[in-house]
Amino acid sequence: MTLPVARVPIHVPDEVLDDLRQRLALTRWPDDAGNDGGYYGVERRYFQELVEYWRDAYDWRAAEAAINAYEHYRVDVDGVPVHFMRRPGIGPAPTPLILTHGWPWTFWHWSKVVDPLADPGAYGGDPAEAFDVIVPSFPGFGFSGPLPNRPDMNFWKVADIWHTLMRSVLGFERYAAAGCDVGALVTGQLGHKYPDELLAIHRRTRTRPASPRSGGWRTSWPAIAPPGTTTST
């Protein structure tokens, strides 16, 4: 690793959990008149059951222990705090792989595939196909927060941060990338901007064309497109 990085197990203090339970207990529920069957939206009864479970039955410490079965690190990348989870690959030459979550999910969205990717031999696969799995939290999300004074953060800037993480922090010369939802945008940008360093990309997302009558995407594109790109009709 060529930049300073700290291994930091995940731990939420007891007082934070106690404060959460107290705030959940003090929830002021609105009226739900005429909302039978969710006519106007989520029914109050469902929310009450969910909050009661969250307050009285959900075991954060068990979830925390499962999360800490993996390696966790924090690093500062160009002034942006970044948390990432790592599962070293088990095989003769694991391929570095960065997985990017979507919105509103977290790094834990990938938890069910991390082990099979890192240790395929334990799941009936070929150890030669192992990956060294890196799963960062989006800037400002979860353990990558808070994100101070960066209202300009967007998917192509996140791609630059991920590239620095993989190359300058972890020291990988080349790597693969996969992502879903907005993570697919980051992954696509990695492949577009850094083709020589990317071994492959995999994007898991679903899109649909804009209404042919509106052409609204043409007006919104300048707000989301990376600098230097253009559209054509």
Coordinates of C-alpha atoms in Angstrom, one line a residue:
M1 CA 0.0 0.0 0.0
T2 CA 1.5 3.3 -1.0
L3 CA -0.9 5.7 0.9
P4 CA -1.5 5.5 4.7
V5 CA -4.5 3.3 5.5
A6 CA -5.9 2.2 8.8
R7 CA -7.7 -1.0 9.6
V8 CA -10.7 -0.1 11.7
P9 CA -13.3 -2.7 12.9
I10 CA -16.9 -1.5 12.8
H11 CA -18.2 -0.6 16.2
V12 CA -21.3 1.5 17.1
P13 CA -21.1 2.7 20.8
D14 CA -23.9 1.6 23.2
E15 CA -25.0 5.2 23.8
V16 CA -25.7 5.6 20.1
L17 CA -27.9 2.5 20.1
D18 CA -29.6 3.6 23.3
D19 CA -30.4 7.0 21.7
L20 CA -31.8 5.3 18.6
R21 CA -34.1 3.2 20.7
Q22 CA -35.3 6.2 22.6
R23 CA -36.0 8.2 19.5
L24 CA -37.9 5.2 18.0
A25 CA -40.0 4.9 21.1
L26 CA -40.9 8.6 20.9
T27 CA -42.2 8.5 17.3
R28 CA -45.3 10.6 16.9
W29 CA -47.5 8.7 14.4
P30 CA -49.7 10.6 12.0
D31 CA -53.3 9.8 11.2
D32 CA -53.8 7.2 8.5
A33 CA -57.5 7.9 7.6
G34 CA -58.6 6.4 4.3
N35 CA -55.3 4.5 3.7
D36 CA -56.6 1.0 3.9
G37 CA -54.6 -1.2 1.7
G38 CA -52.0 1.5 1.2
Y39 CA -54.2 3.7 -1.0
Y40 CA -52.2 6.8 -0.2
G41 CA -48.9 5.1 0.6
V42 CA -47.4 2.8 3.2
E43 CA -49.9 2.0 6.0
R44 CA -49.1 3.3 9.5
R45 CA -49.7 -0.1 10.9
Y46 CA -46.9 -1.6 8.9
F47 CA -44.5 1.2 9.9
Q48 CA -45.4 0.7 13.5
E49 CA -44.6 -3.0 13.3
L50 CA -41.3 -2.2 11.6
V51 CA -40.3 0.4 14.2
E52 CA -41.3 -1.9 17.1
Y53 CA -39.1 -4.6 15.6
W54 CA -36.2 -2.2 15.0
R55 CA -36.5 -0.9 18.6
D56 CA -37.1 -4.2 20.5
A57 CA -35.9 -7.2 18.4
Y58 CA -33.3 -6.2 15.8
D59 CA -29.8 -7.3 17.0
W60 CA -27.3 -4.8 15.8
R61 CA -24.5 -6.5 17.6
A62 CA -25.1 -9.8 15.7
A63 CA -25.1 -7.8 12.4
E64 CA -21.9 -6.0 13.5
A65 CA -20.2 -9.3 14.2
A66 CA -21.1 -10.6 10.7
I67 CA -19.7 -7.4 9.2
N68 CA -16.5 -7.7 11.2
A69 CA -15.9 -11.2 9.8
Y70 CA -14.2 -9.2 7.0
E71 CA -11.4 -6.7 7.0
H72 CA -12.4 -3.0 7.2
Y73 CA -10.2 0.0 6.5
R74 CA -10.5 3.8 6.3
V75 CA -8.3 6.0 4.1
D76 CA -8.3 9.6 3.0
V77 CA -8.3 9.9 -0.8
D78 CA -7.8 13.4 -2.1
G79 CA -9.5 14.8 1.1
V80 CA -12.4 12.3 0.9
P81 CA -12.8 9.8 3.7
V82 CA -13.3 6.3 2.3
H83 CA -14.3 3.1 4.1
F84 CA -13.8 -0.2 2.3
M85 CA -14.3 -3.8 3.1
R86 CA -11.8 -6.4 1.9
R87 CA -11.9 -10.1 1.5
P88 CA -8.5 -11.4 0.3
G89 CA -8.7 -14.0 -2.5
I90 CA -7.8 -17.6 -1.9
G91 CA -6.2 -19.0 -5.0
P92 CA -2.9 -19.0 -7.0
A93 CA -3.3 -15.5 -8.4
P94 CA -6.5 -13.7 -7.3
T95 CA -7.8 -11.0 -9.6
P96 CA -8.3 -7.6 -7.9
L97 CA -12.0 -6.7 -8.1
I98 CA -13.8 -3.6 -6.8
L99 CA -17.6 -3.8 -6.2
T100 CA -19.7 -0.6 -6.1
H101 CA -23.1 -0.5 -4.4
G102 CA -26.1 1.5 -5.5
W103 CA -28.5 3.9 -3.8
P104 CA -29.9 3.7 -1.2
W105 CA -27.9 0.5 -0.3
T106 CA -24.6 0.1 1.4
F107 CA -21.4 -2.0 0.9
W108 CA -23.3 -4.8 2.7
H109 CA -25.4 -5.2 -0.4
W110 CA -22.6 -7.4 -1.8
S111 CA -22.2 -9.5 1.3
K112 CA -23.7 -12.7 -0.2
V113 CA -21.3 -12.8 -3.1
V114 CA -18.1 -11.7 -1.5
D115 CA -17.1 -15.2 -0.1
P116 CA -17.9 -17.1 -3.3
L117 CA -15.9 -14.6 -5.4
A118 CA -12.9 -14.6 -3.0
D119 CA -12.9 -18.4 -2.3
P120 CA -14.6 -20.2 -5.2
G121 CA -12.9 -23.4 -4.2
A122 CA -15.0 -23.6 -1.1
Y123 CA -18.1 -23.4 -3.2
G124 CA -17.2 -26.0 -5.8
G125 CA -15.5 -23.6 -8.1
D126 CA -12.0 -23.3 -9.5
P127 CA -9.5 -21.5 -7.1
A128 CA -7.8 -20.1 -10.2
E129 CA -10.9 -17.9 -10.6
A130 CA -10.6 -16.3 -7.2
F131 CA -10.8 -12.5 -6.7
D132 CA -9.3 -10.2 -4.2
V133 CA -12.6 -8.4 -3.3
I134 CA -12.7 -4.7 -2.4
V135 CA -16.1 -3.2 -1.5
P136 CA -16.0 0.5 -0.7
S137 CA -18.8 2.7 0.7
F138 CA -19.8 5.6 -1.5
P139 CA -18.5 8.9 -0.3
G140 CA -20.9 10.2 2.3
F141 CA -22.6 6.8 2.7
G142 CA -22.3 4.8 5.9
F143 CA -18.8 4.5 7.2
S144 CA -17.4 6.7 4.4
G145 CA -19.2 9.7 6.1
P146 CA -19.4 12.4 6.9
L147 CA -18.5 14.1 3.6
P148 CA -17.7 17.7 4.4
N149 CA -17.9 20.5 1.8
R150 CA -18.2 18.3 -1.3
P151 CA -21.6 19.1 -2.8
D152 CA -20.0 18.6 -6.2
M153 CA -19.5 14.8 -5.7
N154 CA -20.8 12.7 -8.6
F155 CA -20.3 9.3 -10.2
W156 CA -17.3 10.2 -12.4
K157 CA -15.5 11.8 -9.4
V158 CA -16.2 8.7 -7.4
A159 CA -14.7 6.7 -10.2
D160 CA -11.5 8.7 -9.9
I161 CA -11.4 8.1 -6.2
W162 CA -11.9 4.4 -6.7
H163 CA -9.1 4.3 -9.2
T164 CA -6.8 6.0 -6.7
L165 CA -7.9 3.6 -4.1
M166 CA -7.1 0.5 -6.2
R167 CA -3.8 1.8 -7.7
S168 CA -2.2 4.2 -5.2
V169 CA -3.6 2.8 -1.9
L170 CA -3.8 -0.9 -2.6
G171 CA -1.0 -1.0 -5.3
F172 CA -2.9 -3.0 -7.9
E173 CA -1.6 -2.4 -11.4
R174 CA -4.7 -3.7 -13.1
Y175 CA -8.1 -4.7 -11.7
A176 CA -11.7 -5.5 -12.6
A177 CA -14.8 -3.6 -11.5
A178 CA -18.5 -4.4 -11.1
G179 CA -21.5 -2.3 -9.9
C180 CA -25.2 -2.0 -9.7
D181 CA -27.6 1.0 -9.9
V182 CA -25.5 4.2 -9.5
G183 CA -22.6 1.9 -8.9
A184 CA -23.0 0.8 -12.5
L185 CA -22.4 4.4 -13.6
V186 CA -19.2 4.5 -11.6
T187 CA -18.1 1.1 -13.0
G188 CA -18.9 2.3 -16.6
Q189 CA -16.9 5.4 -16.0
L190 CA -13.9 3.4 -14.7
G191 CA -13.9 1.4 -17.9
H192 CA -14.3 4.5 -20.1
K193 CA -11.6 6.6 -18.5
Y194 CA -9.1 3.9 -17.5
P195 CA -9.3 1.2 -20.1
D196 CA -5.6 0.3 -19.9
E197 CA -5.8 -0.4 -16.1
L198 CA -9.3 -2.2 -16.2
L199 CA -9.2 -5.9 -16.9
A200 CA -13.0 -6.0 -17.3
I201 CA -16.2 -4.4 -16.1
H202 CA -19.6 -5.8 -15.3
R203 CA -22.6 -3.5 -14.9
R204 CA -25.8 -4.7 -13.3
T205 CA -28.6 -2.3 -13.9
R206 CA -31.8 -1.8 -15.8
T207 CA -32.7 1.2 -18.0
R208 CA -35.5 2.2 -20.2
P209 CA -35.6 4.8 -23.0
A210 CA -37.2 8.2 -22.3
S211 CA -40.5 9.0 -23.8
P212 CA -40.0 9.7 -27.6
R213 CA -42.5 12.6 -27.2
S214 CA -40.6 14.4 -24.5
G215 CA -36.9 14.1 -25.4
G216 CA -36.4 15.2 -21.7
W217 CA -33.1 13.3 -21.4
R218 CA -31.5 15.8 -23.8
T219 CA -32.1 18.6 -21.4
S220 CA -31.0 16.6 -18.3
W221 CA -27.9 15.1 -19.8
P222 CA -25.7 18.2 -19.4
A223 CA -26.3 18.1 -15.7
I224 CA -25.0 14.5 -15.3
A225 CA -22.6 13.9 -18.1
P226 CA -18.9 13.8 -17.6
P227 CA -17.0 16.9 -18.9
G228 CA -16.2 16.7 -22.5
T229 CA -19.0 14.4 -23.6
T230 CA -21.7 15.4 -26.0
T231 CA -25.1 14.1 -27.2
S232 CA -26.3 13.6 -30.7
T233 CA -29.7 13.4 -32.2

